Amino acid sequence: MSNQKPRQPLSFPAVLESLKAAGEDTRLRLIAVLGEAELTVSDLTEILGQSQPRISRHLKLLAEAGLVERHREASWIFYRRAADGAGGRIGTALLDLLDRDDPVLVGDRARLVAVRAARAAAAQAYFAAHAREWDEIRRLHVPEAAVEAAVRQVLGAAPIQSLLDLGTGTGRMLEVFAPDIERGMGIDLSPDMLGVARTNLERAGIRHCLLRQSDIYAVPAPRDSFDAVIVHQVLHYLDDGGRALKEAARVLRPGGRLLVVDFAPHGLEFLRDAHAHRHLGFPRETVEGWLADAGLDLVTFRTLAPDGKAGDGLTVSLWLARDPRVLMAGADLADREIA
């Protein structure tokens, strides 16, 4: 039996305003292509072959009608088709009516492929420039596949409706869990890393996960937004890990799970200068103290040592904690926005 509430009918003015905004050929094309990917004005001028002022004007009208959403990353602004609200419902209905094989839409999608290819090339160039640094660290601890398997095992089989990946980096955690979640969000402060993550998610065909540029201490989501939060190899870069975990706890729903993955204490001083690590790993009790201060209960702790030998290289630690609040029956938390 479904727990979803029946959708309420839309008001006459809401439907009328949305249809008026969508009822123009350029704007309908924008709704269609923004249903495929998050794009900038520059991307859209290439795809639609129109001037930047014209595209910007149409986007403004669509945003005012709630048919598209926008968010800023540094000096760039990304647009996507609205997923929620009256505009989201009407946009979905309009796209369902459109013939995907229409020559205009086929042409737009072909140019979108070219834009994505250019974006992927830029992301690959950035990744290649830093690959040596990342590979140097990877060689010091257990293989990534083993860490990812442990992450899945520790987080458990309980369903995840919404997932937040704090300090998403390349977006790998979103890729790992994408088949098992309804929606996800990855945040990172680096526009370059978000470019890599966006390319990876697009290549994997993942459309139900958002990427946002944000400070880890100020997550752009309301309280009680996520079933699970992952903080994967992030705390050792931060000045205040406890503060970051308190912010992660803020956006956890009652009964939600927080997974922290980081290094155990080590003596590899070169990681401070060469890789900007502010901390050389964390004792178990330090992170558990932060979790307790954030109001969370520890569920489990485990470690992964390279070649099974602690002290040789980097040992990876995993902490799983849970929000102790009980989700009240009938609480309507599933409809909260995370964008």
PDB file of C-alpha atoms in Angstrom, residues 74-338:
ATOM      1  CA  ALA A  74      30.944  30.888  -7.830  1.00  0.00           C
ATOM      2  CA  SER A  75      30.403  33.170 -10.851  1.00  0.00           C
ATOM      3  CA  TRP A  76      28.276  30.613 -12.742  1.00  0.00           C
ATOM      4  CA  ILE A  77      24.511  30.143 -12.537  1.00  0.00           C
ATOM      5  CA  PHE A  78      23.028  26.736 -13.351  1.00  0.00           C
ATOM      6  CA  TYR A  79      19.449  26.111 -14.425  1.00  0.00           C
ATOM      7  CA  ARG A  80      17.347  22.950 -14.340  1.00  0.00           C
ATOM      8  CA  ARG A  81      13.728  22.055 -14.872  1.00  0.00           C
ATOM      9  CA  ALA A  82      11.714  22.371 -11.662  1.00  0.00           C
ATOM     10  CA  ALA A  83      11.121  19.031  -9.971  1.00  0.00           C
ATOM     11  CA  ASP A  84       8.505  20.100  -7.433  1.00  0.00           C
ATOM     12  CA  GLY A  85       5.550  22.408  -7.029  1.00  0.00           C
ATOM     13  CA  ALA A  86       2.981  23.439  -9.624  1.00  0.00           C
ATOM     14  CA  GLY A  87       5.684  24.318 -12.144  1.00  0.00           C
ATOM     15  CA  GLY A  88       7.345  20.945 -11.728  1.00  0.00           C
ATOM     16  CA  ARG A  89       4.082  19.070 -12.242  1.00  0.00           C
ATOM     17  CA  ILE A  90       3.104  21.077 -15.292  1.00  0.00           C
ATOM     18  CA  GLY A  91       6.601  20.823 -16.792  1.00  0.00           C
ATOM     19  CA  THR A  92       6.502  17.034 -16.384  1.00  0.00           C
ATOM     20  CA  ALA A  93       3.067  16.883 -18.004  1.00  0.00           C
ATOM     21  CA  LEU A  94       4.211  18.982 -20.964  1.00  0.00           C
ATOM     22  CA  LEU A  95       7.277  16.813 -21.566  1.00  0.00           C
ATOM     23  CA  ASP A  96       5.110  13.696 -21.427  1.00  0.00           C
ATOM     24  CA  LEU A  97       3.027  15.152 -24.263  1.00  0.00           C
ATOM     25  CA  LEU A  98       6.019  16.008 -26.462  1.00  0.00           C
ATOM     26  CA  ASP A  99       7.326  13.664 -29.138  1.00  0.00           C
ATOM     27  CA  ARG A 100      10.993  13.045 -28.227  1.00  0.00           C
ATOM     28  CA  ASP A 101      11.712  12.302 -31.890  1.00  0.00           C
ATOM     29  CA  ASP A 102      10.581  15.745 -33.008  1.00  0.00           C
ATOM     30  CA  PRO A 103      13.424  17.162 -35.208  1.00  0.00           C
ATOM     31  CA  VAL A 104      13.735  20.330 -33.097  1.00  0.00           C
ATOM     32  CA  LEU A 105      14.171  18.382 -29.856  1.00  0.00           C
ATOM     33  CA  VAL A 106      16.495  15.846 -31.501  1.00  0.00           C
ATOM     34  CA  GLY A 107      18.705  18.709 -32.707  1.00  0.00           C
ATOM     35  CA  ASP A 108      18.784  20.287 -29.263  1.00  0.00           C
ATOM     36  CA  ARG A 109      19.786  16.993 -27.666  1.00  0.00           C
ATOM     37  CA  ALA A 110      22.539  16.493 -30.235  1.00  0.00           C
ATOM     38  CA  ARG A 111      24.002  19.895 -29.379  1.00  0.00           C
ATOM     39  CA  LEU A 112      23.627  19.049 -25.682  1.00  0.00           C
ATOM     40  CA  VAL A 113      25.854  16.014 -26.303  1.00  0.00           C
ATOM     41  CA  ALA A 114      28.534  18.326 -27.730  1.00  0.00           C
ATOM     42  CA  VAL A 115      28.276  20.691 -24.754  1.00  0.00           C
ATOM     43  CA  ARG A 116      28.598  17.766 -22.367  1.00  0.00           C
ATOM     44  CA  ALA A 117      31.639  16.490 -24.257  1.00  0.00           C
ATOM     45  CA  ALA A 118      33.371  19.859 -23.872  1.00  0.00           C
ATOM     46  CA  ARG A 119      32.505  19.908 -20.173  1.00  0.00           C
ATOM     47  CA  ALA A 120      33.839  16.377 -19.768  1.00  0.00           C
ATOM     48  CA  ALA A 121      37.112  17.337 -21.470  1.00  0.00           C
ATOM     49  CA  ALA A 122      37.577  20.257 -19.077  1.00  0.00           C
ATOM     50  CA  ALA A 123      36.823  18.058 -16.078  1.00  0.00           C
ATOM     51  CA  GLN A 124      39.215  15.393 -17.312  1.00  0.00           C
ATOM     52  CA  ALA A 125      41.978  17.975 -17.704  1.00  0.00           C
ATOM     53  CA  TYR A 126      41.490  19.103 -14.098  1.00  0.00           C
ATOM     54  CA  PHE A 127      41.365  15.520 -12.865  1.00  0.00           C
ATOM     55  CA  ALA A 128      44.523  14.615 -14.801  1.00  0.00           C
ATOM     56  CA  ALA A 129      46.362  17.586 -13.324  1.00  0.00           C
ATOM     57  CA  HIS A 130      45.650  16.287  -9.812  1.00  0.00           C
ATOM     58  CA  ALA A 131      45.638  12.553 -10.459  1.00  0.00           C
ATOM     59  CA  ARG A 132      49.197  12.071  -9.211  1.00  0.00           C
ATOM     60  CA  GLU A 133      48.293  13.618  -5.859  1.00  0.00           C
ATOM     61  CA  TRP A 134      45.199  11.460  -5.410  1.00  0.00           C
ATOM     62  CA  ASP A 135      46.939   8.300  -6.611  1.00  0.00           C
ATOM     63  CA  GLU A 136      49.737   8.898  -4.094  1.00  0.00           C
ATOM     64  CA  ILE A 137      47.218   8.866  -1.248  1.00  0.00           C
ATOM     65  CA  ARG A 138      45.264   5.890  -2.634  1.00  0.00           C
ATOM     66  CA  ARG A 139      48.407   3.773  -2.635  1.00  0.00           C
ATOM     67  CA  LEU A 140      48.703   4.322   1.126  1.00  0.00           C
ATOM     68  CA  HIS A 141      45.415   2.709   2.122  1.00  0.00           C
ATOM     69  CA  VAL A 142      43.154  -0.184   1.208  1.00  0.00           C
ATOM     70  CA  PRO A 143      41.674  -0.185  -2.326  1.00  0.00           C
ATOM     71  CA  GLU A 144      38.729   2.126  -2.946  1.00  0.00           C
ATOM     72  CA  ALA A 145      36.549  -0.856  -3.860  1.00  0.00           C
ATOM     73  CA  ALA A 146      37.088  -2.316  -0.382  1.00  0.00           C
ATOM     74  CA  VAL A 147      36.247   1.030   1.256  1.00  0.00           C
ATOM     75  CA  GLU A 148      33.078   1.365  -0.842  1.00  0.00           C
ATOM     76  CA  ALA A 149      32.013  -2.173   0.040  1.00  0.00           C
ATOM     77  CA  ALA A 150      32.530  -1.393   3.727  1.00  0.00           C
ATOM     78  CA  VAL A 151      30.555   1.841   3.402  1.00  0.00           C
ATOM     79  CA  ARG A 152      27.590  -0.043   1.948  1.00  0.00           C
ATOM     80  CA  GLN A 153      27.843  -2.755   4.589  1.00  0.00           C
ATOM     81  CA  VAL A 154      28.089  -0.358   7.536  1.00  0.00           C
ATOM     82  CA  LEU A 155      25.293   1.902   6.307  1.00  0.00           C
ATOM     83  CA  GLY A 156      23.104  -1.183   6.126  1.00  0.00           C
ATOM     84  CA  ALA A 157      20.138  -2.289   4.079  1.00  0.00           C
ATOM     85  CA  ALA A 158      17.544   0.121   5.495  1.00  0.00           C
ATOM     86  CA  PRO A 159      15.969   2.111   2.629  1.00  0.00           C
ATOM     87  CA  ILE A 160      17.278   5.586   1.865  1.00  0.00           C
ATOM     88  CA  GLN A 161      14.847   8.028   0.327  1.00  0.00           C
ATOM     89  CA  SER A 162      17.178  11.036   0.391  1.00  0.00           C
ATOM     90  CA  LEU A 163      20.981  11.072   0.725  1.00  0.00           C
ATOM     91  CA  LEU A 164      23.378  13.961   1.379  1.00  0.00           C
ATOM     92  CA  ASP A 165      27.078  13.624   0.491  1.00  0.00           C
ATOM     93  CA  LEU A 166      29.054  16.336   2.298  1.00  0.00           C
ATOM     94  CA  GLY A 167      32.260  17.290   0.473  1.00  0.00           C
ATOM     95  CA  THR A 168      31.212  15.205  -2.509  1.00  0.00           C
ATOM     96  CA  GLY A 169      34.479  15.640  -4.450  1.00  0.00           C
ATOM     97  CA  THR A 170      34.142  13.541  -7.614  1.00  0.00           C
ATOM     98  CA  GLY A 171      30.577  12.521  -6.669  1.00  0.00           C
ATOM     99  CA  ARG A 172      31.593   8.909  -6.160  1.00  0.00           C
ATOM    100  CA  MET A 173      29.376   8.273  -3.125  1.00  0.00           C
ATOM    101  CA  LEU A 174      26.357   9.510  -5.084  1.00  0.00           C
ATOM    102  CA  GLU A 175      27.276   7.126  -7.899  1.00  0.00           C
ATOM    103  CA  VAL A 176      27.591   4.209  -5.479  1.00  0.00           C
ATOM    104  CA  PHE A 177      24.194   4.779  -3.877  1.00  0.00           C
ATOM    105  CA  ALA A 178      22.260   6.200  -6.854  1.00  0.00           C
ATOM    106  CA  PRO A 179      20.483   2.898  -7.660  1.00  0.00           C
ATOM    107  CA  ASP A 180      19.151   2.653  -4.099  1.00  0.00           C
ATOM    108  CA  ILE A 181      17.898   6.186  -3.395  1.00  0.00           C
ATOM    109  CA  GLU A 182      15.062   8.383  -4.598  1.00  0.00           C
ATOM    110  CA  ARG A 183      17.069  11.595  -4.530  1.00  0.00           C
ATOM    111  CA  GLY A 184      20.470  12.821  -3.488  1.00  0.00           C
ATOM    112  CA  MET A 185      22.499  15.967  -3.028  1.00  0.00           C
ATOM    113  CA  GLY A 186      26.256  16.433  -3.087  1.00  0.00           C
ATOM    114  CA  ILE A 187      27.852  19.648  -1.853  1.00  0.00           C
ATOM    115  CA  ASP A 188      31.402  20.860  -2.284  1.00  0.00           C
ATOM    116  CA  LEU A 189      33.117  24.218  -1.990  1.00  0.00           C
ATOM    117  CA  SER A 190      35.278  23.712  -5.095  1.00  0.00           C
ATOM    118  CA  PRO A 191      33.707  24.578  -8.473  1.00  0.00           C
ATOM    119  CA  ASP A 192      36.424  22.503 -10.159  1.00  0.00           C
ATOM    120  CA  MET A 193      35.509  19.411  -8.162  1.00  0.00           C
ATOM    121  CA  LEU A 194      31.825  20.010  -8.835  1.00  0.00           C
ATOM    122  CA  GLY A 195      32.676  20.092 -12.534  1.00  0.00           C
ATOM    123  CA  VAL A 196      34.288  16.658 -12.206  1.00  0.00           C
ATOM    124  CA  ALA A 197      31.327  15.348 -10.200  1.00  0.00           C
ATOM    125  CA  ARG A 198      28.775  16.731 -12.655  1.00  0.00           C
ATOM    126  CA  THR A 199      30.562  15.041 -15.555  1.00  0.00           C
ATOM    127  CA  ASN A 200      30.707  11.737 -13.673  1.00  0.00           C
ATOM    128  CA  LEU A 201      27.011  11.802 -12.783  1.00  0.00           C
ATOM    129  CA  GLU A 202      25.986  12.738 -16.304  1.00  0.00           C
ATOM    130  CA  ARG A 203      28.159   9.981 -17.762  1.00  0.00           C
ATOM    131  CA  ALA A 204      26.471   7.502 -15.423  1.00  0.00           C
ATOM    132  CA  GLY A 205      23.010   8.751 -16.420  1.00  0.00           C
ATOM    133  CA  ILE A 206      22.188   9.874 -12.864  1.00  0.00           C
ATOM    134  CA  ARG A 207      19.510  12.576 -12.920  1.00  0.00           C
ATOM    135  CA  HIS A 208      18.002  12.305  -9.457  1.00  0.00           C
ATOM    136  CA  CYS A 209      21.072  13.714  -7.662  1.00  0.00           C
ATOM    137  CA  LEU A 210      21.798  17.437  -7.366  1.00  0.00           C
ATOM    138  CA  LEU A 211      25.165  19.136  -6.941  1.00  0.00           C
ATOM    139  CA  ARG A 212      25.523  22.409  -5.061  1.00  0.00           C
ATOM    140  CA  GLN A 213      28.430  24.666  -4.201  1.00  0.00           C
ATOM    141  CA  SER A 214      28.258  25.294  -0.473  1.00  0.00           C
ATOM    142  CA  ASP A 215      30.237  25.566   2.716  1.00  0.00           C
ATOM    143  CA  ILE A 216      30.057  22.315   4.653  1.00  0.00           C
ATOM    144  CA  TYR A 217      29.171  24.341   7.763  1.00  0.00           C
ATOM    145  CA  ALA A 218      26.038  25.771   6.095  1.00  0.00           C
ATOM    146  CA  VAL A 219      24.199  23.059   4.179  1.00  0.00           C
ATOM    147  CA  PRO A 220      21.568  24.580   1.832  1.00  0.00           C
ATOM    148  CA  ALA A 221      18.723  22.434   3.154  1.00  0.00           C
ATOM    149  CA  PRO A 222      16.178  22.708   5.973  1.00  0.00           C
ATOM    150  CA  ARG A 223      16.272  20.715   9.189  1.00  0.00           C
ATOM    151  CA  ASP A 224      15.158  17.062   8.941  1.00  0.00           C
ATOM    152  CA  SER A 225      15.779  16.771   5.181  1.00  0.00           C
ATOM    153  CA  PHE A 226      17.774  13.551   4.725  1.00  0.00           C
ATOM    154  CA  ASP A 227      17.529   9.894   5.695  1.00  0.00           C
ATOM    155  CA  ALA A 228      21.295   9.494   5.474  1.00  0.00           C
ATOM    156  CA  VAL A 229      24.364  11.747   5.388  1.00  0.00           C
ATOM    157  CA  ILE A 230      27.855  10.635   4.346  1.00  0.00           C
ATOM    158  CA  VAL A 231      31.042  12.529   5.266  1.00  0.00           C
ATOM    159  CA  HIS A 232      33.657  10.628   3.275  1.00  0.00           C
ATOM    160  CA  GLN A 233      37.345  11.588   3.647  1.00  0.00           C
ATOM    161  CA  VAL A 234      36.504  15.206   4.432  1.00  0.00           C
ATOM    162  CA  LEU A 235      37.108  15.870   8.138  1.00  0.00           C
ATOM    163  CA  HIS A 236      40.908  15.824   7.860  1.00  0.00           C
ATOM    164  CA  TYR A 237      40.718  18.947   5.663  1.00  0.00           C
ATOM    165  CA  LEU A 238      38.614  20.934   8.137  1.00  0.00           C
ATOM    166  CA  ASP A 239      39.467  23.265  10.998  1.00  0.00           C
ATOM    167  CA  ASP A 240      36.396  22.246  12.981  1.00  0.00           C
ATOM    168  CA  GLY A 241      35.185  18.707  12.388  1.00  0.00           C
ATOM    169  CA  GLY A 242      32.783  18.844  15.314  1.00  0.00           C
ATOM    170  CA  ARG A 243      30.993  21.827  13.845  1.00  0.00           C
ATOM    171  CA  ALA A 244      30.661  20.043  10.491  1.00  0.00           C
ATOM    172  CA  LEU A 245      29.085  17.003  12.148  1.00  0.00           C
ATOM    173  CA  LYS A 246      26.630  19.201  14.055  1.00  0.00           C
ATOM    174  CA  GLU A 247      25.530  20.687  10.737  1.00  0.00           C
ATOM    175  CA  ALA A 248      25.197  17.182   9.291  1.00  0.00           C
ATOM    176  CA  ALA A 249      23.068  16.176  12.281  1.00  0.00           C
ATOM    177  CA  ARG A 250      20.852  19.238  11.778  1.00  0.00           C
ATOM    178  CA  VAL A 251      19.646  18.019   8.391  1.00  0.00           C
ATOM    179  CA  LEU A 252      19.116  14.391   9.491  1.00  0.00           C
ATOM    180  CA  ARG A 253      15.560  13.210   9.857  1.00  0.00           C
ATOM    181  CA  PRO A 254      14.465  11.448  13.058  1.00  0.00           C
ATOM    182  CA  GLY A 255      16.090   8.027  12.979  1.00  0.00           C
ATOM    183  CA  GLY A 256      18.418   9.132  10.175  1.00  0.00           C
ATOM    184  CA  ARG A 257      21.967   7.795   9.827  1.00  0.00           C
ATOM    185  CA  LEU A 258      25.278   9.646   9.619  1.00  0.00           C
ATOM    186  CA  LEU A 259      28.311   7.805   8.258  1.00  0.00           C
ATOM    187  CA  VAL A 260      31.791   9.260   8.770  1.00  0.00           C
ATOM    188  CA  VAL A 261      34.743   7.795   6.854  1.00  0.00           C
ATOM    189  CA  ASP A 262      38.235   9.106   7.559  1.00  0.00           C
ATOM    190  CA  PHE A 263      41.758   8.088   8.511  1.00  0.00           C
ATOM    191  CA  ALA A 264      42.883   6.716  11.837  1.00  0.00           C
ATOM    192  CA  PRO A 265      45.788   8.630  13.472  1.00  0.00           C
ATOM    193  CA  HIS A 266      49.006   8.379  11.445  1.00  0.00           C
ATOM    194  CA  GLY A 267      52.390  10.056  11.201  1.00  0.00           C
ATOM    195  CA  LEU A 268      52.613  10.910   7.482  1.00  0.00           C
ATOM    196  CA  GLU A 269      53.556  14.565   7.877  1.00  0.00           C
ATOM    197  CA  PHE A 270      54.031  15.114   4.129  1.00  0.00           C
ATOM    198  CA  LEU A 271      50.230  15.019   3.741  1.00  0.00           C
ATOM    199  CA  ARG A 272      50.013  18.381   5.511  1.00  0.00           C
ATOM    200  CA  ASP A 273      52.209  20.235   3.029  1.00  0.00           C
ATOM    201  CA  ALA A 274      51.642  18.232  -0.136  1.00  0.00           C
ATOM    202  CA  HIS A 275      47.901  17.603   0.201  1.00  0.00           C
ATOM    203  CA  ALA A 276      46.556  20.247   2.591  1.00  0.00           C
ATOM    204  CA  HIS A 277      45.574  17.761   5.318  1.00  0.00           C
ATOM    205  CA  ARG A 278      44.992  19.786   8.484  1.00  0.00           C
ATOM    206  CA  HIS A 279      44.759  16.678  10.658  1.00  0.00           C
ATOM    207  CA  LEU A 280      46.746  13.463  10.500  1.00  0.00           C
ATOM    208  CA  GLY A 281      43.767  11.234  11.133  1.00  0.00           C
ATOM    209  CA  PHE A 282      41.488  11.029  14.177  1.00  0.00           C
ATOM    210  CA  PRO A 283      41.373   8.858  17.286  1.00  0.00           C
ATOM    211  CA  ARG A 284      38.163   6.908  17.632  1.00  0.00           C
ATOM    212  CA  GLU A 285      37.133   8.787  20.759  1.00  0.00           C
ATOM    213  CA  THR A 286      37.528  12.199  19.094  1.00  0.00           C
ATOM    214  CA  VAL A 287      34.968  11.539  16.379  1.00  0.00           C
ATOM    215  CA  GLU A 288      32.677   9.714  18.789  1.00  0.00           C
ATOM    216  CA  GLY A 289      32.790  12.763  21.060  1.00  0.00           C
ATOM    217  CA  TRP A 290      31.789  14.996  18.136  1.00  0.00           C
ATOM    218  CA  LEU A 291      28.913  12.674  17.275  1.00  0.00           C
ATOM    219  CA  ALA A 292      27.692  12.717  20.871  1.00  0.00           C
ATOM    220  CA  ASP A 293      27.930  16.518  20.989  1.00  0.00           C
ATOM    221  CA  ALA A 294      25.819  16.602  17.819  1.00  0.00           C
ATOM    222  CA  GLY A 295      23.115  14.633  19.631  1.00  0.00           C
ATOM    223  CA  LEU A 296      23.686  11.352  17.779  1.00  0.00           C
ATOM    224  CA  ASP A 297      24.029   7.809  19.097  1.00  0.00           C
ATOM    225  CA  LEU A 298      26.940   5.678  17.920  1.00  0.00           C
ATOM    226  CA  VAL A 299      25.773   2.503  16.162  1.00  0.00           C
ATOM    227  CA  THR A 300      29.004   0.911  15.003  1.00  0.00           C
ATOM    228  CA  PHE A 301      32.709   1.500  14.446  1.00  0.00           C
ATOM    229  CA  ARG A 302      35.147  -0.447  12.286  1.00  0.00           C
ATOM    230  CA  THR A 303      38.534  -0.038  10.631  1.00  0.00           C
ATOM    231  CA  LEU A 304      40.171  -1.138   7.390  1.00  0.00           C
ATOM    232  CA  ALA A 305      43.952  -1.494   7.567  1.00  0.00           C
ATOM    233  CA  PRO A 306      46.148  -1.812   4.443  1.00  0.00           C
ATOM    234  CA  ASP A 307      47.113  -5.453   3.935  1.00  0.00           C
ATOM    235  CA  GLY A 308      45.414  -6.143   7.235  1.00  0.00           C
ATOM    236  CA  LYS A 309      48.252  -4.516   9.212  1.00  0.00           C
ATOM    237  CA  ALA A 310      47.388  -1.499  11.317  1.00  0.00           C
ATOM    238  CA  GLY A 311      50.145   1.102  11.447  1.00  0.00           C
ATOM    239  CA  ASP A 312      51.449   0.312   7.961  1.00  0.00           C
ATOM    240  CA  GLY A 313      50.174   3.099   5.727  1.00  0.00           C
ATOM    241  CA  LEU A 314      46.761   4.649   6.275  1.00  0.00           C
ATOM    242  CA  THR A 315      44.040   2.845   8.203  1.00  0.00           C
ATOM    243  CA  VAL A 316      40.512   3.875   7.246  1.00  0.00           C
ATOM    244  CA  SER A 317      37.977   4.270  10.077  1.00  0.00           C
ATOM    245  CA  LEU A 318      34.193   4.179   9.709  1.00  0.00           C
ATOM    246  CA  TRP A 319      31.720   5.516  12.271  1.00  0.00           C
ATOM    247  CA  LEU A 320      27.965   5.060  11.914  1.00  0.00           C
ATOM    248  CA  ALA A 321      25.679   7.113  14.145  1.00  0.00           C
ATOM    249  CA  ARG A 322      21.912   7.557  14.309  1.00  0.00           C
ATOM    250  CA  ASP A 323      19.541  10.366  15.207  1.00  0.00           C
ATOM    251  CA  PRO A 324      17.816   9.078  18.376  1.00  0.00           C
ATOM    252  CA  ARG A 325      14.507  10.813  17.696  1.00  0.00           C
ATOM    253  CA  VAL A 326      11.604   8.575  16.739  1.00  0.00           C
ATOM    254  CA  LEU A 327       9.826   9.381  13.502  1.00  0.00           C
ATOM    255  CA  MET A 328       6.244  10.081  14.506  1.00  0.00           C
ATOM    256  CA  ALA A 329       3.585   8.177  12.614  1.00  0.00           C
ATOM    257  CA  GLY A 330       2.036  10.355   9.967  1.00  0.00           C
ATOM    258  CA  ALA A 331       4.816  12.940  10.047  1.00  0.00           C
ATOM    259  CA  ASP A 332       4.949  14.467   6.615  1.00  0.00           C
ATOM    260  CA  LEU A 333       8.717  14.706   6.234  1.00  0.00           C
ATOM    261  CA  ALA A 334       8.945  12.972   2.870  1.00  0.00           C
ATOM    262  CA  ASP A 335       7.754  16.052   1.035  1.00  0.00           C
ATOM    263  CA  ARG A 336      10.457  18.416   2.314  1.00  0.00           C
ATOM    264  CA  GLU A 337      12.566  19.997  -0.395  1.00  0.00           C
ATOM    265  CA  ILE A 338      16.308  19.465  -0.396  1.00  0.00           C
TER     266      ILE A 338
END
